[in-house]
Tab-separated table of C-alpha atoms and ligand atoms in Angstrom:
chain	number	residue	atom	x	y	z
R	1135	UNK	CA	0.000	0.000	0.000
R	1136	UNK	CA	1.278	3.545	-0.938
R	1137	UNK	CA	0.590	6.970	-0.053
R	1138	UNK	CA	0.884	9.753	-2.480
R	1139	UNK	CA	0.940	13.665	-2.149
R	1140	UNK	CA	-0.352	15.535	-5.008
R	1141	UNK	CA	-0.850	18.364	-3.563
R	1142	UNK	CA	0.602	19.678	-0.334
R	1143	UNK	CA	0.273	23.207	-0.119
R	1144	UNK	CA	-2.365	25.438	2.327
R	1145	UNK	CA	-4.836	28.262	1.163
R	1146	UNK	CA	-3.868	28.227	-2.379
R	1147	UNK	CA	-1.381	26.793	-5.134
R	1148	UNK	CA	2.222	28.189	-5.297
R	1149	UNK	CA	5.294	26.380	-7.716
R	1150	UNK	CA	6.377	24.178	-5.120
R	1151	UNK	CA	3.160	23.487	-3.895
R	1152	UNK	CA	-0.480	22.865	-5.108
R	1153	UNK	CA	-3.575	22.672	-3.008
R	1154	UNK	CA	-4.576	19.874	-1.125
R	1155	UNK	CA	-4.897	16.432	-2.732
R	1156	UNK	CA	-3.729	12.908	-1.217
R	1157	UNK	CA	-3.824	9.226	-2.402
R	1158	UNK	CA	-4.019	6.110	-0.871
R	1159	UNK	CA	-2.673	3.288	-3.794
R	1160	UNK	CA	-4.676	-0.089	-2.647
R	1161	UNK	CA	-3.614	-0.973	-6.424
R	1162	UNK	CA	-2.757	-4.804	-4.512
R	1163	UNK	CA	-5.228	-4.562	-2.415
R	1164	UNK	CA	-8.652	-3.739	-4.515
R	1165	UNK	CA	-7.317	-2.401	-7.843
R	1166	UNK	CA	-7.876	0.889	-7.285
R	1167	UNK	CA	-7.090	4.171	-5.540
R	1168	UNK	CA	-8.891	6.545	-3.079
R	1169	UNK	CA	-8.566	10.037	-3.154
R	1170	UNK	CA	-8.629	12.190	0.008
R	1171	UNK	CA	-9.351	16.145	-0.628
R	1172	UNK	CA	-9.391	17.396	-4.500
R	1173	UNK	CA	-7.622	20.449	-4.450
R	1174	UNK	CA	-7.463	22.558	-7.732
R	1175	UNK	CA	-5.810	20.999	-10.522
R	1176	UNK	CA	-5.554	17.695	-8.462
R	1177	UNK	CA	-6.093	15.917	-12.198
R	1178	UNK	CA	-3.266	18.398	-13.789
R	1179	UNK	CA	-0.971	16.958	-10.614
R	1180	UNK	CA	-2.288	13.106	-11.315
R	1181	UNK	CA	-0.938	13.381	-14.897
R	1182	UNK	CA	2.746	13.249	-13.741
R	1183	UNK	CA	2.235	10.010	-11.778
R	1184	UNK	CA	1.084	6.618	-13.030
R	1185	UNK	CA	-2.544	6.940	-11.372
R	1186	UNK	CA	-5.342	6.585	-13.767
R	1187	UNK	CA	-8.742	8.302	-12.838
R	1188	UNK	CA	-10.994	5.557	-13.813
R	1189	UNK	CA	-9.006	3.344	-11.123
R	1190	UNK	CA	-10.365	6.150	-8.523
R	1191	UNK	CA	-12.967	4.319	-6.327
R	1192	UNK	CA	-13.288	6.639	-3.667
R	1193	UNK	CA	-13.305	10.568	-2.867
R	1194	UNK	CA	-13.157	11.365	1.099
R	1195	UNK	CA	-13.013	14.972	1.544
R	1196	UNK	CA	-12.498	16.710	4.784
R	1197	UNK	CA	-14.219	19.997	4.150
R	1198	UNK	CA	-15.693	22.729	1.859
R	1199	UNK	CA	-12.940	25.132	1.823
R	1200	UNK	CA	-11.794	25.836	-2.122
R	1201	UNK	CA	-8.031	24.609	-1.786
R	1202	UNK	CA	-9.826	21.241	-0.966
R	1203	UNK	CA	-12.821	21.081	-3.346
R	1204	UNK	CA	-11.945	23.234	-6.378
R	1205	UNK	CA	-10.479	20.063	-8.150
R	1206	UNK	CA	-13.238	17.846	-8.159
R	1207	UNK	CA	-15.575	18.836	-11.067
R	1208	UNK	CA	-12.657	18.789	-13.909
R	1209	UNK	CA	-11.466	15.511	-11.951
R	1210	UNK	CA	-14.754	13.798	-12.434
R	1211	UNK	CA	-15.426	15.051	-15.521
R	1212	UNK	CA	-12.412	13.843	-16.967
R	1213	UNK	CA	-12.752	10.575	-15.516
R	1214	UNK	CA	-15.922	10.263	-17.614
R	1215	UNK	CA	-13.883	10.916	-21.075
R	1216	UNK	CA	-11.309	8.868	-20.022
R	1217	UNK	CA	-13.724	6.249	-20.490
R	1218	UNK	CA	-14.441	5.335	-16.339
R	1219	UNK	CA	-17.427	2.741	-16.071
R	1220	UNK	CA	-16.673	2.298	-12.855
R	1221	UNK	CA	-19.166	3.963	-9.987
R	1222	UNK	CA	-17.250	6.500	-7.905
R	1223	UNK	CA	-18.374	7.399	-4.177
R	1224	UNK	CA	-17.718	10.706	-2.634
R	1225	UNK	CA	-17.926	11.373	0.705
R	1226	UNK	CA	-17.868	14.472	2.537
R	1227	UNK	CA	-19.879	17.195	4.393
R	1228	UNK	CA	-22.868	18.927	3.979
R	1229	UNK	CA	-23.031	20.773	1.091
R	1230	UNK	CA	-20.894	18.646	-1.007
R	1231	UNK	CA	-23.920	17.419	-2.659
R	1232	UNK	CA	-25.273	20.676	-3.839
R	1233	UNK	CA	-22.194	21.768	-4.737
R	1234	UNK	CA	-21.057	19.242	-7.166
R	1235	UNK	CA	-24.421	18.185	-8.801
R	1236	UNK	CA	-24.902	22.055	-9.573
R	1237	UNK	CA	-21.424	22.468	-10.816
R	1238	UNK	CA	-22.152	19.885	-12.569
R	1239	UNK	CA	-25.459	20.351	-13.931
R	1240	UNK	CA	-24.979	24.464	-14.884
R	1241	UNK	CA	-21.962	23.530	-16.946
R	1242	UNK	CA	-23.351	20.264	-18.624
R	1243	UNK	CA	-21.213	17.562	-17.368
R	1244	UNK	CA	-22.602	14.344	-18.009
R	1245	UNK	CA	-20.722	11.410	-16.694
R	1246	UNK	CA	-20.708	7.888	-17.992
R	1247	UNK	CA	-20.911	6.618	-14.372
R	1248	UNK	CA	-22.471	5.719	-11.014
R	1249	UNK	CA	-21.635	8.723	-9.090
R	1250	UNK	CA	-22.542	7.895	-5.250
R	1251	UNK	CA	-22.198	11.438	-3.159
R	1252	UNK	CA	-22.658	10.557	0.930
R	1253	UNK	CA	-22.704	13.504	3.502
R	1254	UNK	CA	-21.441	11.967	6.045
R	1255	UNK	CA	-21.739	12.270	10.168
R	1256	UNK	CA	-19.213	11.131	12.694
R	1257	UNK	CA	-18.627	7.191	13.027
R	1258	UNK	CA	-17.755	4.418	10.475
R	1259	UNK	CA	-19.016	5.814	7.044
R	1260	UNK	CA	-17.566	3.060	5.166
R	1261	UNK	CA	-16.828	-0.427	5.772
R	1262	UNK	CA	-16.048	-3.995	3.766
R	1263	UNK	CA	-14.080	-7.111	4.334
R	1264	UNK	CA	-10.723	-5.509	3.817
R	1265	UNK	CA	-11.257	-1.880	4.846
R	1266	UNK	CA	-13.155	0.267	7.567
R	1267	UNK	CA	-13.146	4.234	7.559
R	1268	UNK	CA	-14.267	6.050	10.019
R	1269	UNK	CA	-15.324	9.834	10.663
R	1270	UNK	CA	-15.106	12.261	13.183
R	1271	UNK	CA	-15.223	16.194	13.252
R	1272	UNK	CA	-12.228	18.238	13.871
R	1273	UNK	CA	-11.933	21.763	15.142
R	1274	UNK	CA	-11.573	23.901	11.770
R	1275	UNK	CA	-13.407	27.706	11.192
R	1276	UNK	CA	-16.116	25.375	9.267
R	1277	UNK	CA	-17.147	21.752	9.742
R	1278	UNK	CA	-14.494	19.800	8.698
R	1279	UNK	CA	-13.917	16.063	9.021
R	1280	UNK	CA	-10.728	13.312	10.000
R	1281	UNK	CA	-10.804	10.273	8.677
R	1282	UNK	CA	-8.967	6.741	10.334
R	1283	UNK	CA	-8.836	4.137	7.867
R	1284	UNK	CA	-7.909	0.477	9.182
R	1285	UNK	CA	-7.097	-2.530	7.014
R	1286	UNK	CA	-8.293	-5.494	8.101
R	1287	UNK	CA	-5.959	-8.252	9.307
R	1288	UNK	CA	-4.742	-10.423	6.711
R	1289	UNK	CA	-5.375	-13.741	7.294
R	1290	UNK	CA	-2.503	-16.020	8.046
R	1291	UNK	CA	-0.949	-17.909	5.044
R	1292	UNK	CA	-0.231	-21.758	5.089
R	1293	UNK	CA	3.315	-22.893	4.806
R	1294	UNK	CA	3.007	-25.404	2.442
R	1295	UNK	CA	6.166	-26.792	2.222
R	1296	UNK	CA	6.561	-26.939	6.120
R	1297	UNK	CA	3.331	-29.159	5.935
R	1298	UNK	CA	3.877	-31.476	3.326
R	1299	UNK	CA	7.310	-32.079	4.851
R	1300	UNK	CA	5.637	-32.972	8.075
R	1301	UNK	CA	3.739	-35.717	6.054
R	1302	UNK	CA	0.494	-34.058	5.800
R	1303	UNK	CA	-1.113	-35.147	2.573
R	1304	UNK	CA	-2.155	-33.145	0.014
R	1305	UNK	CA	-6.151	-32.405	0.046
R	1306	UNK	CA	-8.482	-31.618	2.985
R	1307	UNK	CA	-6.112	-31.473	5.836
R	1308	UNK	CA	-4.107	-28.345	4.289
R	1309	UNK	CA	-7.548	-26.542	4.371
R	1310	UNK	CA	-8.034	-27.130	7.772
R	1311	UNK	CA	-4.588	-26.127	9.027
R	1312	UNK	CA	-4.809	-22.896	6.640
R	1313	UNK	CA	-7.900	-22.437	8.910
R	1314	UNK	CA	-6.582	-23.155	12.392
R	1315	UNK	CA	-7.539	-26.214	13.051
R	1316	UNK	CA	-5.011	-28.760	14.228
R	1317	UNK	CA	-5.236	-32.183	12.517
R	1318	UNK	CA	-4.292	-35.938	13.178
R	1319	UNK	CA	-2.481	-37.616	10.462
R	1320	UNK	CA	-3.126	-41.469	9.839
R	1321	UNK	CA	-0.153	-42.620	11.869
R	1322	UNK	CA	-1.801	-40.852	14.687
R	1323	UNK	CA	0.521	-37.425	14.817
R	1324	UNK	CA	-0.827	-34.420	15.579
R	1325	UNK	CA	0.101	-31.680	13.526
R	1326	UNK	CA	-0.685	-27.893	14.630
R	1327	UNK	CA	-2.134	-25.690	12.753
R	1328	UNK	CA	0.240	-22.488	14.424
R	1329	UNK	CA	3.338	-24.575	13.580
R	1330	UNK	CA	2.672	-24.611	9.756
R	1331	UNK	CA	0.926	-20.874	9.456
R	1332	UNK	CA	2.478	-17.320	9.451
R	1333	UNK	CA	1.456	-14.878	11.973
R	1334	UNK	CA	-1.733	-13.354	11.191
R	1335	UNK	CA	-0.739	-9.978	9.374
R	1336	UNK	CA	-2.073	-6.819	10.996
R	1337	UNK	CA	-3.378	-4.779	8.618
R	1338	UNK	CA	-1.916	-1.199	7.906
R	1339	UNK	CA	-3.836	1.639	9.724
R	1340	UNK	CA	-3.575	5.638	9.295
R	1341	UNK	CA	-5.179	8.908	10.116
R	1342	UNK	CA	-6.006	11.625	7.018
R	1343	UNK	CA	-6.464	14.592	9.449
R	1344	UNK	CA	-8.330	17.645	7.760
R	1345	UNK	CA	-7.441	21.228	8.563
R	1346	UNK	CA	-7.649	21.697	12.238
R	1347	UNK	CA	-6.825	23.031	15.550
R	1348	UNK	CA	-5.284	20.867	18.136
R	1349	UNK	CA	-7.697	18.706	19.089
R	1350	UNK	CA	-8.827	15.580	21.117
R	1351	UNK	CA	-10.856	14.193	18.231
R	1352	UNK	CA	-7.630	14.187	16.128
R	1353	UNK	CA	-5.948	12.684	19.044
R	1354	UNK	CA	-8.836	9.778	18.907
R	1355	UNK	CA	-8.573	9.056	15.109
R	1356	UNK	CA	-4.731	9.135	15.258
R	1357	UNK	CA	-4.753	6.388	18.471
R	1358	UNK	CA	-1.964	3.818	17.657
R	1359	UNK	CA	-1.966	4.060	13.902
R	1360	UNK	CA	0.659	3.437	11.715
R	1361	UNK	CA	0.825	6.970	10.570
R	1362	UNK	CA	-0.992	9.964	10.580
R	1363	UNK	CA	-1.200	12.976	8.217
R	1364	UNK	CA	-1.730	16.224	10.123
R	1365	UNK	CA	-1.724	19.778	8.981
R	1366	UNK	CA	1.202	22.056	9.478
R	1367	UNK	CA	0.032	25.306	8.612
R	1368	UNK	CA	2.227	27.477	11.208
R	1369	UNK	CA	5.780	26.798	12.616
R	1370	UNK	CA	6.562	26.486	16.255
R	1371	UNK	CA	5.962	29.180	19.131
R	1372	UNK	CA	2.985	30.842	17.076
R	1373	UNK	CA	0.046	28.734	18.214
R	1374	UNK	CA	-1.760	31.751	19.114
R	1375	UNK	CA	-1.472	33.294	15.519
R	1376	UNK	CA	-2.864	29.445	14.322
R	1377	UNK	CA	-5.944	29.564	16.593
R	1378	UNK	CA	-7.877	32.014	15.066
R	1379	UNK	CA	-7.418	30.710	11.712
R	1380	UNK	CA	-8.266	27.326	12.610
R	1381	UNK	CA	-5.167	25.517	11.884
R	1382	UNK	CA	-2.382	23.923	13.576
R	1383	UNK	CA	1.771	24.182	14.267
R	1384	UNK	CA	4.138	21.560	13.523
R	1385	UNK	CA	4.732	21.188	17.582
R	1386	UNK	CA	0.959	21.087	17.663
R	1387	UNK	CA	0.974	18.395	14.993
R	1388	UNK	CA	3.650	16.446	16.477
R	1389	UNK	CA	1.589	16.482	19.887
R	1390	UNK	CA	-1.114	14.820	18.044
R	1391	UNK	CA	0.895	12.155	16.855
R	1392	UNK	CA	2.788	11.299	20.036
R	1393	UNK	CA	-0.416	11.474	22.468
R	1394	UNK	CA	-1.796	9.125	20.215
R	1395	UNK	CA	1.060	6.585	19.933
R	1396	UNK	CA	0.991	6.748	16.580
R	1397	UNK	CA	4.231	5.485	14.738
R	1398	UNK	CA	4.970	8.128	12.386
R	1399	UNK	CA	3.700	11.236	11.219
R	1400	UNK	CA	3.488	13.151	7.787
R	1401	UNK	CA	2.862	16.846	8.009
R	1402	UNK	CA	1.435	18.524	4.802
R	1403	UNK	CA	-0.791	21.805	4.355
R	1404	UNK	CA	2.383	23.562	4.578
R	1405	UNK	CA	2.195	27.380	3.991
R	1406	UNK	CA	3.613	28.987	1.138
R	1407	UNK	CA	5.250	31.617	3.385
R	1408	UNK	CA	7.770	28.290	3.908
R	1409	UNK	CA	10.751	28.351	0.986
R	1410	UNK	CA	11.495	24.674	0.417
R	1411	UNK	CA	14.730	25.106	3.132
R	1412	UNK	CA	12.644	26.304	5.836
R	1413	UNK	CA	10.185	23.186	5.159
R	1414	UNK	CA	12.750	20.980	6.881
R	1415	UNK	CA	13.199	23.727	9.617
R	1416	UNK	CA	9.033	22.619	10.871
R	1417	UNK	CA	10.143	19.152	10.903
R	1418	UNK	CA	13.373	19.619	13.125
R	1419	UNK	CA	10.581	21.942	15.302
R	1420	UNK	CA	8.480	19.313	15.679
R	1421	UNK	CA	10.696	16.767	16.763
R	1422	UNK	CA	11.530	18.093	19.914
R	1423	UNK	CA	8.055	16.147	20.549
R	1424	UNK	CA	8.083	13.327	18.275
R	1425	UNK	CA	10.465	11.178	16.821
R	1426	UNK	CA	9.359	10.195	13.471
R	1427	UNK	CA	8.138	13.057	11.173
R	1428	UNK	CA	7.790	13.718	6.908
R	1429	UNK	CA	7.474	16.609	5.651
R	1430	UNK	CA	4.951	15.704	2.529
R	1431	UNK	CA	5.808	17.061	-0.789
R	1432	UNK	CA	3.941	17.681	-3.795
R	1433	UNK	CA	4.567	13.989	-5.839
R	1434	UNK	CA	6.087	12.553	-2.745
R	1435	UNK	CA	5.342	8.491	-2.449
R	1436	UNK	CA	5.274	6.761	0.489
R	1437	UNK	CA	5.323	2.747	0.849
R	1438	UNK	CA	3.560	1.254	4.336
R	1439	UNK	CA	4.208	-2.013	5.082
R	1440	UNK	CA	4.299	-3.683	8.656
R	1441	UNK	CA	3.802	-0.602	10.256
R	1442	UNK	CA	6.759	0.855	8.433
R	1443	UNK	CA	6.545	4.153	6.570
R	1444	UNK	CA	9.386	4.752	3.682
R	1445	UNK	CA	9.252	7.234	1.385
R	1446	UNK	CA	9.451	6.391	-2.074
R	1447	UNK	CA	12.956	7.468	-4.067
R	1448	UNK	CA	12.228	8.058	-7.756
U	387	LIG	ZN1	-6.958	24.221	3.672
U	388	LIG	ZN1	-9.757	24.973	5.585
């Protein structure tokens, strides 16, 4: 599973970085991608990676501030002439309903597909047999949502090799070790189902944090996750000048992350005030709280695996 920054700038685009757009690759996993916020010119950002839009399955978006909406009619649009058949699910807040079918409708934008739109309260808004996402609001100047998405354990895989060698007999009884049942053989042996299985795999788990002020609920989402993407918007010492925007500093950011024993954090929604030098200044700031900290960059990839987070070197 990868993560993928298309857009990690705050408020609006500059030439290091656009506004707000962030994938989750589940290309393994289910064959597609989900998309959380849609920034403008997300789809002009998408066409320097490999992602293809009629792969995108899902759009979670946090709130209905401009740097984090403005992509999404051109996005879906396009998806439509880029011939996706697929149905497409948006969730997001109030409003986000209106918003895009009257986009859509004034400028006569017919798609070729499904297109689900949920507005969404607090609690699981989404859930399968390999994925569950949940919701809660964060503390923003408008409503504005968090999302934790956890992948389910994978279960464990049989070691085939380990059981034939043990003399179990190919057929039936490799189903019910795979399974976790323990079996007798027909010399009377009893073989263990734990000895000839991996460890069941925890799935990968992480925390898409929308613009916010510190905040408990971010705190919740965040608890013990693999890795959480919070917004940077200030540097450290100026929490006061944060507060009345609604947004957070790196320290504040870093807080998050540590209070929730979270393994690693990614801070994005960086302000354009930041020159690309001064970027790495917010994460040496913010680890004076917590050890493990990105600083997300526009293109930026990210590979999780067993709670590891590694960026990506093209
Ligand atoms: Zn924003
Ligand atoms: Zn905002």
């Amino acid at each position: 599973m990868e993560l993928q920054f298309l857009g990690t700038g705050a408020g609006m685009p500059s030439k290091q970085r656009n506004t707000s757009a962030l994938v989750l690759k589940l290309m393994q996993e289910r064959g597609t991608f989900w998309l959380f916020d849609c920034g403008e010119a997300t789809q002009h950002q998408m066409l320097y990676t490999t992602l293809k839009p009629r792969k995108l399955e899902k759009i979670f978006i946090t709130h209905m501030h401009g740097d984090h909406i403005f992509g999404l009619p051109g996005l879906l649009g396009s998806r439509s002439f880029l011939d996706g058949k697929e149905a497409l699910t948006i969730y997001g807040p109030k409003g986000i309903k209106e918003w895009i079918q009257t986009t859509l409708r004034l400028s006569r934008t017919y798609l070729q597909y499904p297109l689900h739109i949920e507005e969404i309260d607090e609690g699981i808004i989404f859930e399968d047999d390999l994925f569950r996402v949940e919701a809660k609001n964060l503390d923003h100047v408008i409503p504005c949502y968090g999302y934790r998405i956890l992948q389910k354990p994978l279960p464990p895989m049989l070691l085939i090799d380990k059981a034939l060698q043990l003399g179990v007999p190919k057929g039936p009884l490799l189903a019910k070790l795979k399974n976790g049942q323990d079996v007798i053989l027909e010399n009377g042996e009893t073989i263990f189902s734990q000895d000839v299985t991996t460890e069941p795999n925890k799935g990968v788990s992480l925390a898409v944090l929308g613009d916010t002020r510190y905040c408990q609920s971010a705190i919740e989402l965040s608890q013990d996750v693999d890795v959480v993407i919070h917004e940077s918007t200030f540097d450290a010492g100026t929490e006061e000048l944060a507060k009345p925007y609604g947004h957070s500093t790196v320290t504040e950011a870093a807080k998050v992350a540590k209070e929730s024993n979270a393994k690693h954090l990614i801070i994005n929604h960086i302000s354009a005030r930041f020159l690309p030098h001064e970027a790495n200044q917010l994460r040496i700031q913010g680890l004076q709280e917590f050890p493990s900290i990105f600083v997300a960059e526009d293109l930026l990839e990210f590979e999780m695996k067993n709670g590891e987070l590694n960026p990506i070197k093209k």
